Short mmCIF file of C-alpha atoms and ligand atoms in Angstrom, two decimals:
data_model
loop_
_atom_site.label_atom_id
_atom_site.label_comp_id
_atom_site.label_asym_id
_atom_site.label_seq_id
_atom_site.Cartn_x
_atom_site.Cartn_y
_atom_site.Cartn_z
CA UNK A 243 52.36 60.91 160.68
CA UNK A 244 52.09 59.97 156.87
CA UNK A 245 54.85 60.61 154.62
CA UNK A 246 55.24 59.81 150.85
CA UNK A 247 59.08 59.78 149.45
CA UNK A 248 59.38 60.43 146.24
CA UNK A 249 62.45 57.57 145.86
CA UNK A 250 63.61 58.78 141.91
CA UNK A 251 62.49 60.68 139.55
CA UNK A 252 63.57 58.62 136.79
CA UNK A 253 61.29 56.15 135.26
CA UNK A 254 61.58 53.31 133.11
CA UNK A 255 58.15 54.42 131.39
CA UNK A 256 57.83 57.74 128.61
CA UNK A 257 54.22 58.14 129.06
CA UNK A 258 52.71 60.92 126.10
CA UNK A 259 50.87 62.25 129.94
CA UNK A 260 54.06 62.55 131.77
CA UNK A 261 54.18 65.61 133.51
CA UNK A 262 57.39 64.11 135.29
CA UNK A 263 60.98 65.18 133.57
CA UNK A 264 62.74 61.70 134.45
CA UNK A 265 65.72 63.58 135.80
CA UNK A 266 68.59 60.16 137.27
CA UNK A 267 68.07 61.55 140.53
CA UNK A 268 67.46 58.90 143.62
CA UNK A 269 67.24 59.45 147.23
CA UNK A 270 69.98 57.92 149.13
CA UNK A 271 69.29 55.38 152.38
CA UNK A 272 70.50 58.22 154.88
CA UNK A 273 67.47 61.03 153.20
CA UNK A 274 65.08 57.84 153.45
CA UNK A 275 66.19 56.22 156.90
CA UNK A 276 66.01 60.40 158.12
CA UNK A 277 62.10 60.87 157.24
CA UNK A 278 61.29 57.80 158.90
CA UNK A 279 62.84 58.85 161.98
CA UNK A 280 61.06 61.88 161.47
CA UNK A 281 57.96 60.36 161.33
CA UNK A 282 58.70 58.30 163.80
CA UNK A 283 59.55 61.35 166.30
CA UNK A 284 56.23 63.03 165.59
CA UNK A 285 54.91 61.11 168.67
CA UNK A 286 51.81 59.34 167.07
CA UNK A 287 51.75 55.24 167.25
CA UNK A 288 50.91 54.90 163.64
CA UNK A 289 53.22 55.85 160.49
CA UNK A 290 51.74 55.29 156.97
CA UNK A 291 54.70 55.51 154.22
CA UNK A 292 53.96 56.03 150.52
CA UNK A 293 56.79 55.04 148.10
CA UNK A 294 56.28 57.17 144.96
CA UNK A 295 58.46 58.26 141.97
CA UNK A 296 59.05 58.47 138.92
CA UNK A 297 58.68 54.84 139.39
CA UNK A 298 59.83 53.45 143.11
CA UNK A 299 60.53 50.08 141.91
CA UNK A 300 63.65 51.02 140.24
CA UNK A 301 64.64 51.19 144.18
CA UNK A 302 63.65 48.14 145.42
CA UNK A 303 66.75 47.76 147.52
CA UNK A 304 65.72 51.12 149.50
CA UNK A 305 62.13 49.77 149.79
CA UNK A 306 63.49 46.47 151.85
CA UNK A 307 65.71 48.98 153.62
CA UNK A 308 63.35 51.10 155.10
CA UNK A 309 61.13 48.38 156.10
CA UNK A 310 64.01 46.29 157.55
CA UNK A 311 64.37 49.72 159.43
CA UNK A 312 61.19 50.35 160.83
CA UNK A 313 61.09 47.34 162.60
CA UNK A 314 63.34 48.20 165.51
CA UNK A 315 60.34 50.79 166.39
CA UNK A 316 58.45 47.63 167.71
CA UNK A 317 55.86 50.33 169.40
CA UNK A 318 54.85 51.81 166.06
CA UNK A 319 52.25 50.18 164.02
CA UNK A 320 53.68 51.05 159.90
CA UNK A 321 51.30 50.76 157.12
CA UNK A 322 53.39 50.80 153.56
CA UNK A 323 51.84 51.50 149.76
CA UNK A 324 53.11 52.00 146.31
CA UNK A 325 52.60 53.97 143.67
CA UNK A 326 53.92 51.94 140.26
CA UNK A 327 53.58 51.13 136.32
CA UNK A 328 54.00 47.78 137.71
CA UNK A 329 56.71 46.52 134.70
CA UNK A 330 59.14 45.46 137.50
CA UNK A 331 56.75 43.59 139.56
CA UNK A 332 58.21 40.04 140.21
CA UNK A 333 57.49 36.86 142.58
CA UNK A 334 60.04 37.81 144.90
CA UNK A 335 58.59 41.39 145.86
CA UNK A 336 55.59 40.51 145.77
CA UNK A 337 55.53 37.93 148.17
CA UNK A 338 57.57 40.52 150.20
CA UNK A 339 54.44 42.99 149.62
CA UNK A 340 52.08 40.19 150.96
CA UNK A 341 54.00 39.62 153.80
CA UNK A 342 54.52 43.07 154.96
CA UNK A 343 51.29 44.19 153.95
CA UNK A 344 52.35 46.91 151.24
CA UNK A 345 49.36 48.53 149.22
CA UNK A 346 50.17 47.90 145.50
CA UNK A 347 48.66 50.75 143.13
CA UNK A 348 49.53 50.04 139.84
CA UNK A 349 49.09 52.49 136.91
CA UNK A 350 47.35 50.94 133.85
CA UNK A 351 45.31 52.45 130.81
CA UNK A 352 44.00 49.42 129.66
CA UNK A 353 43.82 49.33 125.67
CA UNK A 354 44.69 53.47 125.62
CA UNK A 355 48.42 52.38 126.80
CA UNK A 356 48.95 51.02 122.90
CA UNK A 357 48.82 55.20 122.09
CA UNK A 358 49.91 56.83 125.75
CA UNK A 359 52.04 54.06 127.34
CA UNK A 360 55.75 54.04 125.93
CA UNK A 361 58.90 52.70 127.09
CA UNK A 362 62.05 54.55 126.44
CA UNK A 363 62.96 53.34 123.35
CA UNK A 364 59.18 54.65 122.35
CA UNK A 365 57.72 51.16 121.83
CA UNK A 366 54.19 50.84 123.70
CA UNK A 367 54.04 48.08 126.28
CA UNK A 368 50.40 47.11 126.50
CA UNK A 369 50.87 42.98 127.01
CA UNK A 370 54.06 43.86 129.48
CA UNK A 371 51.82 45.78 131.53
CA UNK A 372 48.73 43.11 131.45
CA UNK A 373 51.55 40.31 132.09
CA UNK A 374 52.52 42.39 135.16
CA UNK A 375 48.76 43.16 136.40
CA UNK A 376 47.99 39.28 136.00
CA UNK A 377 50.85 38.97 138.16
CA UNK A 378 50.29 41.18 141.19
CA UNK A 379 46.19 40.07 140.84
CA UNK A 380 47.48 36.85 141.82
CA UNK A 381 49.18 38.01 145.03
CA UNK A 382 46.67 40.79 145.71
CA UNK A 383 43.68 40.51 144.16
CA UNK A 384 42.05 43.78 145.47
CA UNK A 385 44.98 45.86 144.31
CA UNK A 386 43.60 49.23 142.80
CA UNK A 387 44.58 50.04 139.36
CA UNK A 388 44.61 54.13 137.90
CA UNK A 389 44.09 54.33 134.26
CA UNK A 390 44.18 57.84 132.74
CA UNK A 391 43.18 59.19 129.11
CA UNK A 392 43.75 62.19 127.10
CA UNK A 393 41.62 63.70 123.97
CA UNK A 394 42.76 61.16 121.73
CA UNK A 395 41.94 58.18 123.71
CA UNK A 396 38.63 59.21 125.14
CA UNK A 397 36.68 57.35 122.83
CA UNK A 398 38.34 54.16 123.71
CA UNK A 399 38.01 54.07 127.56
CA UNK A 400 34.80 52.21 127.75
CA UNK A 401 36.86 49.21 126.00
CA UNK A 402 40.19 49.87 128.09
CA UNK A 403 38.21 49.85 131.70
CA UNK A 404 35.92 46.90 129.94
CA UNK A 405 40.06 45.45 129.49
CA UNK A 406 41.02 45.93 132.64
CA UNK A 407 38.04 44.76 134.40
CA UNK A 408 38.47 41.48 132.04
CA UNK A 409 41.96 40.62 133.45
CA UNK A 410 40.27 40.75 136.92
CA UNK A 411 40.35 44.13 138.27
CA UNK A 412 38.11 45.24 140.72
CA UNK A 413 38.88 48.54 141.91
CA UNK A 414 40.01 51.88 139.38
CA UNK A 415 40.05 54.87 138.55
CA UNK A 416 40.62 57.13 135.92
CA UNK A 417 42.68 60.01 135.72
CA UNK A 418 42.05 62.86 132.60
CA UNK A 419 45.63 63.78 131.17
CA UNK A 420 45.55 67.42 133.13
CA UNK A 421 48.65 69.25 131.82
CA UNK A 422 47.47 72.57 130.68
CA UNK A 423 48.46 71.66 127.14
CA UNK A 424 46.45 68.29 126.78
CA UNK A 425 43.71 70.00 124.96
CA UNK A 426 40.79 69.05 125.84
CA UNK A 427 37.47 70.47 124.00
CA UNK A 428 33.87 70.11 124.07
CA UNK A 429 34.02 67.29 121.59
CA UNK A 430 36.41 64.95 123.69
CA UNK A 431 34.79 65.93 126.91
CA UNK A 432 31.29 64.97 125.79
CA UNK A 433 32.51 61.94 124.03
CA UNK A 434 34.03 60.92 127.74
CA UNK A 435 31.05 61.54 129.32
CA UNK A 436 29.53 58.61 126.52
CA UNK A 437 32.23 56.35 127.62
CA UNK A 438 31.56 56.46 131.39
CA UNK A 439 27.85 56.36 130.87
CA UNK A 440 28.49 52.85 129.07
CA UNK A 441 30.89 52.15 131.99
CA UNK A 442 28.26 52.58 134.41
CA UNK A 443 25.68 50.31 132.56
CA UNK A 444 28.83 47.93 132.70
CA UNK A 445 29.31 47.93 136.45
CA UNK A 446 25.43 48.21 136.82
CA UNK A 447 25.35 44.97 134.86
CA UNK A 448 27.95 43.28 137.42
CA UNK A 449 26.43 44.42 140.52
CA UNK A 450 23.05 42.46 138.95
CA UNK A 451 25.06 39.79 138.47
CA UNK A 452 26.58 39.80 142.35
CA UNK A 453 29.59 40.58 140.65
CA UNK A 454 30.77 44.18 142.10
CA UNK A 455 33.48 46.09 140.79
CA UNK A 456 34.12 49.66 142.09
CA UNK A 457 34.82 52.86 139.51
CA UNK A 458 36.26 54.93 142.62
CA UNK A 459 35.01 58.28 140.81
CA UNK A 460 31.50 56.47 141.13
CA UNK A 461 31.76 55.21 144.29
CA UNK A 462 33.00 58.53 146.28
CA UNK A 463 29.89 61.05 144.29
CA UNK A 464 27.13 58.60 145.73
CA UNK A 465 28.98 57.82 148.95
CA UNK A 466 29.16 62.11 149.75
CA UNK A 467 25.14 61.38 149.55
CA UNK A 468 24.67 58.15 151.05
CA UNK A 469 26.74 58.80 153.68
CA UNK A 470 27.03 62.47 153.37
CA UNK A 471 30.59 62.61 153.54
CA UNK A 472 32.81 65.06 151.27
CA UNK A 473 34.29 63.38 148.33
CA UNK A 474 37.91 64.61 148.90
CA UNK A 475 39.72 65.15 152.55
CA UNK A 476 43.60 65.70 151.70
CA UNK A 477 44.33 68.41 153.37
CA UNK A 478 47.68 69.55 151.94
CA UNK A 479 50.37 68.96 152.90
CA UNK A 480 48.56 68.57 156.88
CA UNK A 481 48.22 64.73 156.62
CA UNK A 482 50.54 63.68 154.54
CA UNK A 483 54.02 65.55 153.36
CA UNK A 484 55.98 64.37 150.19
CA UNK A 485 59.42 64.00 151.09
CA UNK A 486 61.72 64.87 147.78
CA UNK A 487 64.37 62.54 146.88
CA UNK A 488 67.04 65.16 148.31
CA UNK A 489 64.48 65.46 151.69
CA UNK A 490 63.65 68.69 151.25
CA UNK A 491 59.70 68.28 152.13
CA UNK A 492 56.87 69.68 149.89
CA UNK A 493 52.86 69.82 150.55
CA UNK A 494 52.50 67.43 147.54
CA UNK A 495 53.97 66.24 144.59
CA UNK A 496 53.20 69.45 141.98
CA UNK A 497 55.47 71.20 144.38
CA UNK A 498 58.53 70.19 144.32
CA UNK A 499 61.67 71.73 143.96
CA UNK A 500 59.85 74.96 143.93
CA UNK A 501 61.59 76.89 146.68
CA UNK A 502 58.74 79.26 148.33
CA UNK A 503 56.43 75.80 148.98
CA UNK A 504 59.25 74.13 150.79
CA UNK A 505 58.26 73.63 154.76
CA UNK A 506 61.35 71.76 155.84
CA UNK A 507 63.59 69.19 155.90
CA UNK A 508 64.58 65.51 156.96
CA UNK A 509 67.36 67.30 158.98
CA UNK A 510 65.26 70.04 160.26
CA UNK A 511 61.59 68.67 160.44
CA UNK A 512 58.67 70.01 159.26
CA UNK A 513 58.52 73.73 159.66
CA UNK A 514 55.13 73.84 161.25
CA UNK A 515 54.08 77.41 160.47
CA UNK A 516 55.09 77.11 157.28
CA UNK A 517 53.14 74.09 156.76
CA UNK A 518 50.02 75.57 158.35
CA UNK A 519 50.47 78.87 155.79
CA UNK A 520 50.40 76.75 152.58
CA UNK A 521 47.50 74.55 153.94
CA UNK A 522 45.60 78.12 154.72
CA UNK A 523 46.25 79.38 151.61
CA UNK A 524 45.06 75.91 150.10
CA UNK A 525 41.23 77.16 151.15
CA UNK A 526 40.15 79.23 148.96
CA UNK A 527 38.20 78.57 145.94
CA UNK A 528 36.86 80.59 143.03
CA UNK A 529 34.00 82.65 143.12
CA UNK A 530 32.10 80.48 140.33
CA UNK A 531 32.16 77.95 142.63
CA UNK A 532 30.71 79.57 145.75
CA UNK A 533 26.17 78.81 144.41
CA UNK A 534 27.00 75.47 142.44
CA UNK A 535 24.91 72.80 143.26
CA UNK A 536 27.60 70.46 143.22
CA UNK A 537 30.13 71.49 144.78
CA UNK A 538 30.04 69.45 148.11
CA UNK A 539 29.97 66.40 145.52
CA UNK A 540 33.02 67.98 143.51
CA UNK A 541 36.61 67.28 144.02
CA UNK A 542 37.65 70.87 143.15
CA UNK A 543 39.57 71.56 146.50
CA UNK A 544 42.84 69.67 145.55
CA UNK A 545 45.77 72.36 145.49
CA UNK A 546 48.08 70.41 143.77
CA UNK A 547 45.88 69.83 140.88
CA UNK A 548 44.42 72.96 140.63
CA UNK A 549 47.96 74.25 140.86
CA UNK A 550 49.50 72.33 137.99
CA UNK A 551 46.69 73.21 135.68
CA UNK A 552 45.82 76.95 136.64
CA UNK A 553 49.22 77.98 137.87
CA UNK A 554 47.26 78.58 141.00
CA UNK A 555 45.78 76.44 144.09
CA UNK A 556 42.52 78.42 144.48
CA UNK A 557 41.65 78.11 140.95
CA UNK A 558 39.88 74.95 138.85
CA UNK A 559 40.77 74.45 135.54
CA UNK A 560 37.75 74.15 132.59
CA UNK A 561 38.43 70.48 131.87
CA UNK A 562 38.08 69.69 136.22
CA UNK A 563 35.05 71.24 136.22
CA UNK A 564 33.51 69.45 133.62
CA UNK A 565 34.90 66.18 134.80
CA UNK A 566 33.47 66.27 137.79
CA UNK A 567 30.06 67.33 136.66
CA UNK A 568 30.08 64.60 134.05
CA UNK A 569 31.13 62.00 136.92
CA UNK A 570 28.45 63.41 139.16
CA UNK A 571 26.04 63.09 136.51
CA UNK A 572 27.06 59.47 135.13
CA UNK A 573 27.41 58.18 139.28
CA UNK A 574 23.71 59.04 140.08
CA UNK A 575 22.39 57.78 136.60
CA UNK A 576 24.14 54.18 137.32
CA UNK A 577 23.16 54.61 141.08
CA UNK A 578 19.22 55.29 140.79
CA UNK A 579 19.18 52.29 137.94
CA UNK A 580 20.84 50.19 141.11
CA UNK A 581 18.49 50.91 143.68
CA UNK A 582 15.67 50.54 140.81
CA UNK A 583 16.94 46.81 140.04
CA UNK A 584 18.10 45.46 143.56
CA UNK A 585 17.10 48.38 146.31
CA UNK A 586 18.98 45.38 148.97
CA UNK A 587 22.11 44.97 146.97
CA UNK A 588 21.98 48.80 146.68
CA UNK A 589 21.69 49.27 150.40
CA UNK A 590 24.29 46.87 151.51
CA UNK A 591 26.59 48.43 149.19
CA UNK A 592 26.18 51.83 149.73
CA UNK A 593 24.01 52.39 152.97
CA UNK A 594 24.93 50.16 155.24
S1 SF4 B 81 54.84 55.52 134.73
FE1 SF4 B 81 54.33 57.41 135.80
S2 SF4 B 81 56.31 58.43 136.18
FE2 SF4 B 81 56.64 56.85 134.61
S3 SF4 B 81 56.44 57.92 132.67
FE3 SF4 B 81 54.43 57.04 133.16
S4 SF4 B 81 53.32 58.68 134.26
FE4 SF4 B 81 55.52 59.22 134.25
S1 SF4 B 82 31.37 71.50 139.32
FE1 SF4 B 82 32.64 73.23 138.60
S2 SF4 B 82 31.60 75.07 139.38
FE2 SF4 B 82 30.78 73.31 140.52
S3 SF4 B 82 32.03 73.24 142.39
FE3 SF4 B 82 32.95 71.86 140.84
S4 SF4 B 82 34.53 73.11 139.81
FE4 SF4 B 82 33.15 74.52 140.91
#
């Protein structure tokens, strides 16, 4: 079983993209210790934990707990990750993270964080945050790093992805602000699609070079060809429950707290048929989506998104749509230019 616990909701971030209300609410050891055992009693020999927030390093004493925990289940293999803005990042956890092999994701906007990334006092934090990616690049170098941008700063996310691939980053993504207010138009969406068409002649430069770096957006529309896989396989709330800070468990994150998409407990377990009713009624999609040509390359299946912009999991919002069919389209232009300039490279990338 995979679990994510959502360890605060606090943060010590005010990002302009927050859809997050900081409330100073923190799960205690007993609701964390609980969903381990949980998982644990599920019967499988693997457990994969997520820490999430708000931001989960303002817990760090909780995140040595529970791993100091799981190791009296000496028959269950663990796998840990992390969800953070990275600002308290330090030596001492990260060697910790090293050494108990704990996936690092650190959110980052690159140049946009001067406008979106604030702390509380409202003062933007763009060298803390490269001081703090420098840092955990040093203890793991493949971490992956999520950027995200709104209207106002799509015209500068060529340069902050050019930033962040600068400091050393290898692996990203990046996010579009997606609260239904963010207000997003023709004009900023086709001034995106410019910026990720100069990204791709970016990474299409590396790659020449023997210098890969992977846009995950990229990689997962020409992987659903190359491989002829689907692009997104979450299955919500099936694979991998969010645990609330109070352990009342949700299908993801958009849902919690609200009462009717609650399917259990830490005390009680997962309530299994109420799991299995909010999955089913994840399945649907709208009708304008049934003939696109796209749509096994589009990520327009995920509930919880679709749910915090449309009020509704079987709906996609304007702006998803065109995302995706502006990284579809931007994807295959870098990808044929690839196979054009090193079909082997290409191959062993993406084939192979
Ligand atoms: S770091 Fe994450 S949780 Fe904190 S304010 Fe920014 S978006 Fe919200
Ligand atoms: S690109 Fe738009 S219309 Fe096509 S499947 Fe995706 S959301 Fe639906």
């Amino acid at each position: 079983m995979n679990i994510s616990l959502i360890l605060t909701k606090q943060c010590n971030l005010r990002c302009r993209y927050c859809f997050e209300m900081h409330e100073n609410v923190y799960m205690t050891e007993a609701t964390a210790l609980k969903a381990l055992d949980m998982a644990v009693s599920d019967g499988g020999k693997q457990v994969g934990v997520s820490f999430f927030g708000g931001e989960p390093l303002l817990c760090k004493p909780l995140i040595y707990k529970c791993v100091e925990y799981s190791k009296r289940f000496s028959e269950i293999q663990f796998s840990w990750n992390m969800t953070t803005n990275g600002l308290l990042l330090d030596d001492e956890f990260l060697r910790f993270a090293v050494n108990e092999k704990i996936e690092i994701a650190m959110s980052h906007d690159g140049l946009m964080s001067r406008v979106n990334r604030l702390d509380a006092g409202g003062k933007e934090c763009l060298s803390a945050l490269d001081e703090k990616l420098r840092l955990l690049l040093q203890y793991l170098p493949g971490a992956f790093i999520m950027a995200t941008t709104t209207p106002e700063t799509a015209g500068t996310v060529y340069d902050s992805l050019k930033h962040l691939i600068d400091v050393g980053v290898k692996r990203f993504n990046l996010a579009v602000d997606s609260r239904p207010c963010a207000g997003w138009d023709e004009d900023s969406m086709e001034e995106l699609s410019r910026q990720l068409g100069m990204l791709g002649d970016l990474i299409l430069e590396k790659f020449c070079r023997g210098e890969d770096v992977y846009f995950n957006p990229f990689e997962e529309k020409i992987l659903s060809v190359t491989k002829d896989r689907p692009c997104h396989v979450c299955k919500l709330g099936m694979r991998k429950p969010y645990v609330d800070w109070d352990g009342k468990i949700y299908p993801c994150i958009q849902f919690g707290g609200i009462p009717e998409y609650q399917m259990g407990s830490v005390a009680e377990g997962v309530d299994v048929s109420r799991r299995e009713a909010v999955y089913r009624s994840s399945l649907k999609s709208p009708s304008f989506c049934e003939d696109c040509a796209m749509k096994k390359r589009c990520v327009n299946d995920c509930a919880c998104l679709n749910f915090q912009q449309c009020g509704d999991m079987a709906q996609v919002s304007g702006e998803q749509c065109a995302y995706q069919r502006i990284l579809i389209t931007r994807a295959d232009e870098m990808a044929r230019k690839m196979l054009e300039t090193d079909e082997a490279h290409f191959v062993k990338r993406y084939i192979s």
